[in-house]
PDB file of C-alpha atoms and ligand atoms in Angstrom:
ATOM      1  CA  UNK A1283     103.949  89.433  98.047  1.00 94.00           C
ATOM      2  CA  UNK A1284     100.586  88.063  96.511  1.00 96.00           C
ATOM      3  CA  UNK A1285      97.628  87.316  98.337  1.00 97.00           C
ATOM      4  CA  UNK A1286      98.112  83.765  98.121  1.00 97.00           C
ATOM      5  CA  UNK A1287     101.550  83.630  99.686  1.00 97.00           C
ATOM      6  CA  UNK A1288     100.249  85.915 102.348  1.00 98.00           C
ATOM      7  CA  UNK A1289      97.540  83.622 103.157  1.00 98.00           C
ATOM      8  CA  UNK A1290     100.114  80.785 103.476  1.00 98.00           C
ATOM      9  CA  UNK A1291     102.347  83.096 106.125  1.00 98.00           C
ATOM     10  CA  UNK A1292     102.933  81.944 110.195  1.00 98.00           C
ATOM     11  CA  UNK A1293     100.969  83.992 112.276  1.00 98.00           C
ATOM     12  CA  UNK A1294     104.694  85.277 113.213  1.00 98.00           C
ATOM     13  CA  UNK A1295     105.793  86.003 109.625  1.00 98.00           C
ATOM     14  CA  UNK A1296     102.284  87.816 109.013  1.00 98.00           C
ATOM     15  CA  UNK A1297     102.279  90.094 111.973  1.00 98.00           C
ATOM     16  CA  UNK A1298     106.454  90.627 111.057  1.00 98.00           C
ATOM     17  CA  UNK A1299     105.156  91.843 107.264  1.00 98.00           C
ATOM     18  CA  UNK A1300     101.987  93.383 107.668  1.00 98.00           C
ATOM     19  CA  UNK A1301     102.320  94.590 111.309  1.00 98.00           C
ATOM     20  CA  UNK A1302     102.855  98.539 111.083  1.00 98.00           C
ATOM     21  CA  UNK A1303      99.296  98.885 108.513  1.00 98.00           C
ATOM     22  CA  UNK A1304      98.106 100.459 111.561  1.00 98.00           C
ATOM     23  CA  UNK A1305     101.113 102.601 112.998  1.00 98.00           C
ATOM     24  CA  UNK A1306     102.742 100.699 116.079  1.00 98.00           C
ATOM     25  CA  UNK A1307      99.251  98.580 116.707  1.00 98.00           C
ATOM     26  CA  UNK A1308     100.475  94.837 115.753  1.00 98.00           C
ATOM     27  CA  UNK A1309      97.991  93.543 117.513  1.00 98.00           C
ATOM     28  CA  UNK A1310      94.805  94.724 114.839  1.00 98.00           C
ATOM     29  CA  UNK A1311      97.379  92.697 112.268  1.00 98.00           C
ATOM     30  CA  UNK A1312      97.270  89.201 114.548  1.00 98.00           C
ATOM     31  CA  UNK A1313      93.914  89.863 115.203  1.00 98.00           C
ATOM     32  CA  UNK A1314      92.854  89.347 111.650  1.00 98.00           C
ATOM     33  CA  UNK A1315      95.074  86.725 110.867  1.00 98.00           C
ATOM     34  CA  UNK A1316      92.806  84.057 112.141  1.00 97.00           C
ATOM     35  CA  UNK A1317      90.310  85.435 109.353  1.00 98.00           C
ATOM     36  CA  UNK A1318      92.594  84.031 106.310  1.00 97.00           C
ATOM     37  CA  UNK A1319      92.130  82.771 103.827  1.00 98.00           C
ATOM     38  CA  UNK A1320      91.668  86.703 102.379  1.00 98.00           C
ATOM     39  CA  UNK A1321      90.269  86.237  98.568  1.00 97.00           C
ATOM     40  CA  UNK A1322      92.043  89.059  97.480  1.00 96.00           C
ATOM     41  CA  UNK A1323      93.565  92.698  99.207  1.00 97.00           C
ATOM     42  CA  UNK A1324      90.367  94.615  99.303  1.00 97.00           C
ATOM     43  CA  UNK A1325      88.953  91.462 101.658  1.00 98.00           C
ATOM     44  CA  UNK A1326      92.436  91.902 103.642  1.00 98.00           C
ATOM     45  CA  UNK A1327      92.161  95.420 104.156  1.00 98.00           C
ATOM     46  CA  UNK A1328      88.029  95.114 105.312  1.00 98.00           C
ATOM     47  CA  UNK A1329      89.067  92.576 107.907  1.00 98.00           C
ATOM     48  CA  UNK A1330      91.360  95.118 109.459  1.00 98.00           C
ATOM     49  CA  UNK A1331      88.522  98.087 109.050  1.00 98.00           C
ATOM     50  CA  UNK A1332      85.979  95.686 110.075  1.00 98.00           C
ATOM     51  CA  UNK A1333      88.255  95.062 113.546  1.00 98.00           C
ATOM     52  CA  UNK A1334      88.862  98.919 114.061  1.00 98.00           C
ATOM     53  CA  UNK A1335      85.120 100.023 113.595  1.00 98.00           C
ATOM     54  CA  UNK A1336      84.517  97.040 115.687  1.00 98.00           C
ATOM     55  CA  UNK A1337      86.660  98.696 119.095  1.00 98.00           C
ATOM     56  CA  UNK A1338      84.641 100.795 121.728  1.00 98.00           C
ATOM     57  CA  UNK A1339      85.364 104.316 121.598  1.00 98.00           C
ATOM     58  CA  UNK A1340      88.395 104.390 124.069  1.00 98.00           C
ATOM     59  CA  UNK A1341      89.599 101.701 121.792  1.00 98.00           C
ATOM     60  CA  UNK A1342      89.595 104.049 118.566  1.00 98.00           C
ATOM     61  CA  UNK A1343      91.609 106.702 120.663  1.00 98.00           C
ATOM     62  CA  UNK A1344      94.291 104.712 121.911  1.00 98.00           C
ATOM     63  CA  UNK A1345      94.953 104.020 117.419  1.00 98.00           C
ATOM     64  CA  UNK A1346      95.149 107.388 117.248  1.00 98.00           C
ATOM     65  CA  UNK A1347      97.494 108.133 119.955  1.00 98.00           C
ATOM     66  CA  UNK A1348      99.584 105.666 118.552  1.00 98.00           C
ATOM     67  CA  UNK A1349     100.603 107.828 115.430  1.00 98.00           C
ATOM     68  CA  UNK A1350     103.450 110.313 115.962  1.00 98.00           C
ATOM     69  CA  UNK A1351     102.763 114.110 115.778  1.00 98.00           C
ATOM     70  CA  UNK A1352     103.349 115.479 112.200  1.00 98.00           C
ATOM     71  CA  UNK A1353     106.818 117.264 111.596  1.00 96.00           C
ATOM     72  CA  UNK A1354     107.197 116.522 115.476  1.00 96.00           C
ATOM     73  CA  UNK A1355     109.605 115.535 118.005  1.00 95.00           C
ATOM     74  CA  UNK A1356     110.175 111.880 116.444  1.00 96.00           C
ATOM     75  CA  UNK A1357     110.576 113.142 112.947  1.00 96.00           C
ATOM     76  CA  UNK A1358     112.989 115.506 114.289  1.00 93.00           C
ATOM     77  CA  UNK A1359     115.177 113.176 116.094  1.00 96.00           C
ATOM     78  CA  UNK A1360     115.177 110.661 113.646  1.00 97.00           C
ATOM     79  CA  UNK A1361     112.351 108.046 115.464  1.00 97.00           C
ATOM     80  CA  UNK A1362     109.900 107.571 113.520  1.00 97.00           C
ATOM     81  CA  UNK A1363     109.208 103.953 112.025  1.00 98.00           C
ATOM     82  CA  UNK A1364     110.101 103.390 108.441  1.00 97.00           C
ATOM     83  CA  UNK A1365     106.443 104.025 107.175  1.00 98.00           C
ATOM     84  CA  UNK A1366     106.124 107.238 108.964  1.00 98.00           C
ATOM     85  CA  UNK A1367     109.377 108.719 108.110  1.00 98.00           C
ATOM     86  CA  UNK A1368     108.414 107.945 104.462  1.00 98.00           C
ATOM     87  CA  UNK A1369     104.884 109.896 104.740  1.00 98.00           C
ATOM     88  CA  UNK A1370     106.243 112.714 106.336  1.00 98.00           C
ATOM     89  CA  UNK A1371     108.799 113.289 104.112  1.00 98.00           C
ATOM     90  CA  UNK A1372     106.374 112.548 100.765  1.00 97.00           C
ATOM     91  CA  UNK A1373     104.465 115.598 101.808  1.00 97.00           C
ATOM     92  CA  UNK A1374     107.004 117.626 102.732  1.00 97.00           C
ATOM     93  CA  UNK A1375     107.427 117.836 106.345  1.00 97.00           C
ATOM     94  CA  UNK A1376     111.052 116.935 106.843  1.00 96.00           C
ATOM     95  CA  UNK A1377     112.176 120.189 104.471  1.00 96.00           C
ATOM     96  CA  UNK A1378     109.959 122.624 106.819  1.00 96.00           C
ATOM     97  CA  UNK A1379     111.192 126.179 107.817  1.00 96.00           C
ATOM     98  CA  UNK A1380     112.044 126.879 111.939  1.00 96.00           C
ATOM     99  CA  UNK A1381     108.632 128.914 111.931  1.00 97.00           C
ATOM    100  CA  UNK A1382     106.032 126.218 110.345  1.00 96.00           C
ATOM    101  CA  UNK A1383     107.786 123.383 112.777  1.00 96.00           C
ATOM    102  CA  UNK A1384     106.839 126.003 115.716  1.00 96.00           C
ATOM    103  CA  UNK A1385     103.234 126.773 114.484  1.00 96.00           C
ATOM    104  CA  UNK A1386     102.692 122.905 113.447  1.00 96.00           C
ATOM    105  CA  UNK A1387     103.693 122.299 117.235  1.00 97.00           C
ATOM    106  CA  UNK A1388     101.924 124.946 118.431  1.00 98.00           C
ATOM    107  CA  UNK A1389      98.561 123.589 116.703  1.00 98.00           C
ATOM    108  CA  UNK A1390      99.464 119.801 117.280  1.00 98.00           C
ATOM    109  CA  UNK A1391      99.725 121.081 120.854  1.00 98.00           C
ATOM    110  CA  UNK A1392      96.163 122.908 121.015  1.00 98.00           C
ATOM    111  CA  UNK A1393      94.223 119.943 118.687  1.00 98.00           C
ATOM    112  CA  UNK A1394      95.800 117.484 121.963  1.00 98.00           C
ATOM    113  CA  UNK A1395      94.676 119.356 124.342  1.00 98.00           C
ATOM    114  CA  UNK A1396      91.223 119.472 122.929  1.00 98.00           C
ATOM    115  CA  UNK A1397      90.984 116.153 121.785  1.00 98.00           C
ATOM    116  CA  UNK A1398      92.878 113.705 124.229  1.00 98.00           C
ATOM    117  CA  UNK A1399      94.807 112.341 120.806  1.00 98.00           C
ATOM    118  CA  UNK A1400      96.943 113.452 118.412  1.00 98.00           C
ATOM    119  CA  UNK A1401      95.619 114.957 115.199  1.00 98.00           C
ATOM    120  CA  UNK A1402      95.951 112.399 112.414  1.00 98.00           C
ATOM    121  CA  UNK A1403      96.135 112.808 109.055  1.00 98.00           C
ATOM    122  CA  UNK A1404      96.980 110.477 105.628  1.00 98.00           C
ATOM    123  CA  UNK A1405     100.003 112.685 104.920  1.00 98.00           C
ATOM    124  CA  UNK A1406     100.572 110.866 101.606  1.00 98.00           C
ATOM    125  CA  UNK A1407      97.549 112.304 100.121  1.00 98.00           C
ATOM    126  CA  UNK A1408      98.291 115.559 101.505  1.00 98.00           C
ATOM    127  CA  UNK A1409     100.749 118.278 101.531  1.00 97.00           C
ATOM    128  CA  UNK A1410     102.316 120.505 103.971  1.00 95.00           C
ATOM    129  CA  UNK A1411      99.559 123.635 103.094  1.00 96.00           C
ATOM    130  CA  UNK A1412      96.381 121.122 102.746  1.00 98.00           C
ATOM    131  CA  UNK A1413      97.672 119.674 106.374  1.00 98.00           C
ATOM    132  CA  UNK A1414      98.001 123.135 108.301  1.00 97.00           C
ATOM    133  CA  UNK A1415      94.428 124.296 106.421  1.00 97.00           C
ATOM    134  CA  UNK A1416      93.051 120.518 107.551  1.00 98.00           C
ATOM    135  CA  UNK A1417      94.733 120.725 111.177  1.00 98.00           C
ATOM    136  CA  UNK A1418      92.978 124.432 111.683  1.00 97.00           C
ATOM    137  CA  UNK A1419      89.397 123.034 110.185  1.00 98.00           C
ATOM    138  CA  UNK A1420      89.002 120.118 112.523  1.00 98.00           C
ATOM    139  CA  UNK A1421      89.989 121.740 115.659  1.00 98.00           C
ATOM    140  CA  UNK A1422      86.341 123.237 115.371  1.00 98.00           C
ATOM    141  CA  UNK A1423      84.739 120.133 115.328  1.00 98.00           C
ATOM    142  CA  UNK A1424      83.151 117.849 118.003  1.00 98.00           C
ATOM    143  CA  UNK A1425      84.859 115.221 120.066  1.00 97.00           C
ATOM    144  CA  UNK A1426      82.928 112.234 118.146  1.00 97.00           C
ATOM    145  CA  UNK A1427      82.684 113.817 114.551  1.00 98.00           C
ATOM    146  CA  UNK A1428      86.468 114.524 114.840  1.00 98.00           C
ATOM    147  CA  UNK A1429      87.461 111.270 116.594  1.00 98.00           C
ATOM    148  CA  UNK A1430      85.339 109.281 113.931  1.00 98.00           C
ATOM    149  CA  UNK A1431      87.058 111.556 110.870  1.00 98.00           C
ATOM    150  CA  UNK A1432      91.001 110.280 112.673  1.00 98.00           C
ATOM    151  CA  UNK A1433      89.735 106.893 112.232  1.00 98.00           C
ATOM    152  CA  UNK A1434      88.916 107.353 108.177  1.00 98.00           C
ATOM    153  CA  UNK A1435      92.467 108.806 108.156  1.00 98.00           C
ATOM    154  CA  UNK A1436      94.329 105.492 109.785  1.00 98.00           C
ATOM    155  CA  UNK A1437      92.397 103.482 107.191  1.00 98.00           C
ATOM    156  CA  UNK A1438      93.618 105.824 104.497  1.00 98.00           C
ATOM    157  CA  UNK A1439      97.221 105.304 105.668  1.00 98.00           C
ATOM    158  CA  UNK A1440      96.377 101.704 106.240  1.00 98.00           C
ATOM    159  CA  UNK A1441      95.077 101.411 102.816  1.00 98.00           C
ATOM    160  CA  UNK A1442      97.960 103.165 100.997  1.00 98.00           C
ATOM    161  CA  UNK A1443     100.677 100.864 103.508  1.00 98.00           C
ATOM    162  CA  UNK A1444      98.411  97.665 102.324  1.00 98.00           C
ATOM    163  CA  UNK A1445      99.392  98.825  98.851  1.00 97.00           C
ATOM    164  CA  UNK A1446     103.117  98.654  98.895  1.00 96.00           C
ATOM    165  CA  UNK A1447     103.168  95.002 100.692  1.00 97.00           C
ATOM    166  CA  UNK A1448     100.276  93.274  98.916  1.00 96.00           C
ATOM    167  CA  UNK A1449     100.444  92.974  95.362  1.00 91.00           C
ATOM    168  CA  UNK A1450      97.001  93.279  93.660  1.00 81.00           C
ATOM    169  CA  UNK A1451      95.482  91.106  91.840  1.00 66.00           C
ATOM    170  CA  UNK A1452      96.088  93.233  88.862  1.00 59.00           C
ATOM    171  CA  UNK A1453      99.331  92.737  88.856  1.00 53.00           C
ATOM    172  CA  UNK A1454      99.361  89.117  90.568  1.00 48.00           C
ATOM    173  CA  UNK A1455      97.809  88.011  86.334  1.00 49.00           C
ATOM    174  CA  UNK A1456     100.686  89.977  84.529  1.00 46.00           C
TER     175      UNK A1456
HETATM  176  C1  2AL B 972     101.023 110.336 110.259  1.00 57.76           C
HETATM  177  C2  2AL B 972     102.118 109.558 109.903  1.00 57.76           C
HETATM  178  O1  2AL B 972     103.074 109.286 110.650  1.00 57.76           O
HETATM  179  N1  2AL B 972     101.949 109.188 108.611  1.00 57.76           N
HETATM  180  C3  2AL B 972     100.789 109.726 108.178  1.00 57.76           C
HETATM  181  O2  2AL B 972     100.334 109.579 107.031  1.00 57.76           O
HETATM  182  N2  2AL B 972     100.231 110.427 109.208  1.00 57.76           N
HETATM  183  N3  2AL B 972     100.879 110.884 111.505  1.00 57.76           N
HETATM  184  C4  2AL B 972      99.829 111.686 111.852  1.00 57.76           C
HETATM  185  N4  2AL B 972      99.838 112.180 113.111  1.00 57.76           N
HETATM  186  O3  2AL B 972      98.926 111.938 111.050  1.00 57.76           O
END
């Protein structure tokens, strides 16, 4: 879809197409649909950053607890929404051996228990060696550094999801 038809959606058909930007959180999507017209995707995708950085704190954390643990339970089972399953799979997650889904568990476990929220990571622009090294590096960080890092990570997935349902307007002139 171009920018222009997306402009022109209901609020239901908007939240029905661009809901799951921000994993399970539909409600960031109708938020920002009372800021159309968007001029193009970038302004689109700052609405929705603009709306996240605008949350308190406890806001930010309940995103992140949103997003399913990496080569966890829901992958596993077959539960995972669409855009997730996709992710996981592109970097490699769904093809891991018995002893990396233990130790992933393990350390999605321990980075919980530290945190309050799951670890969170833009899987697509990772794979399943940078994510281990990644997972092991921020457990050493702060609450607020590492709760403010999550965050960039939801707008990278955000901004890659954004990508495959709004056409830019590179390709809206072809
Ligand atoms: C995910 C996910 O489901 N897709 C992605 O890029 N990252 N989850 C996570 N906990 O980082």
């Amino acid at each position: 879809m171009d920018i222009r038809t997306i402009n022109a959606l209901s609020y239901e058909d908007f939240v029905a197409y661009l809901g799951n930007v921000v994993e399970k959180c539909p409600i960031i999507t109708a938020a920002v649909w009372s800021r159309r017209p968007f001029a193009n995707l970038a302004a689109l995708e700052a609405a929705i950053n603009e709306f996240i950085e605008a949350l308190p704190e406890s806001g930010k954390e309940g995103i992140l607890r949103c997003h399913p643990d990496l080569a966890g339970r829901d992958l596993q089972s077959g539960t995972l929404t669409t855009e997730s399953r996709e992710e996981q799979g592109q970097a490699g997650l769904d093809a891991l051996e018995a002893t990396e889904v233990s130790r992933m568990a393990r350390l999605n476990s321990e980075y919980k228990e530290r945190f309050g929220f799951p670890f969170v990571i833009c899987a697509r622009m990772n794979n399943k060696a940078t994510i281990l090294r990644q997972l092991l590096e921020r457990l050493g960080n702060e609450r607020a550094e590492e709760r403010a890092r999550a965050v960039d990570e939801v707008k990278k997935i955000g901004h890659l999801r954004l990508r495959a349902l709004v056409l830019t307007d590179a390709v809206n002139k072809l």
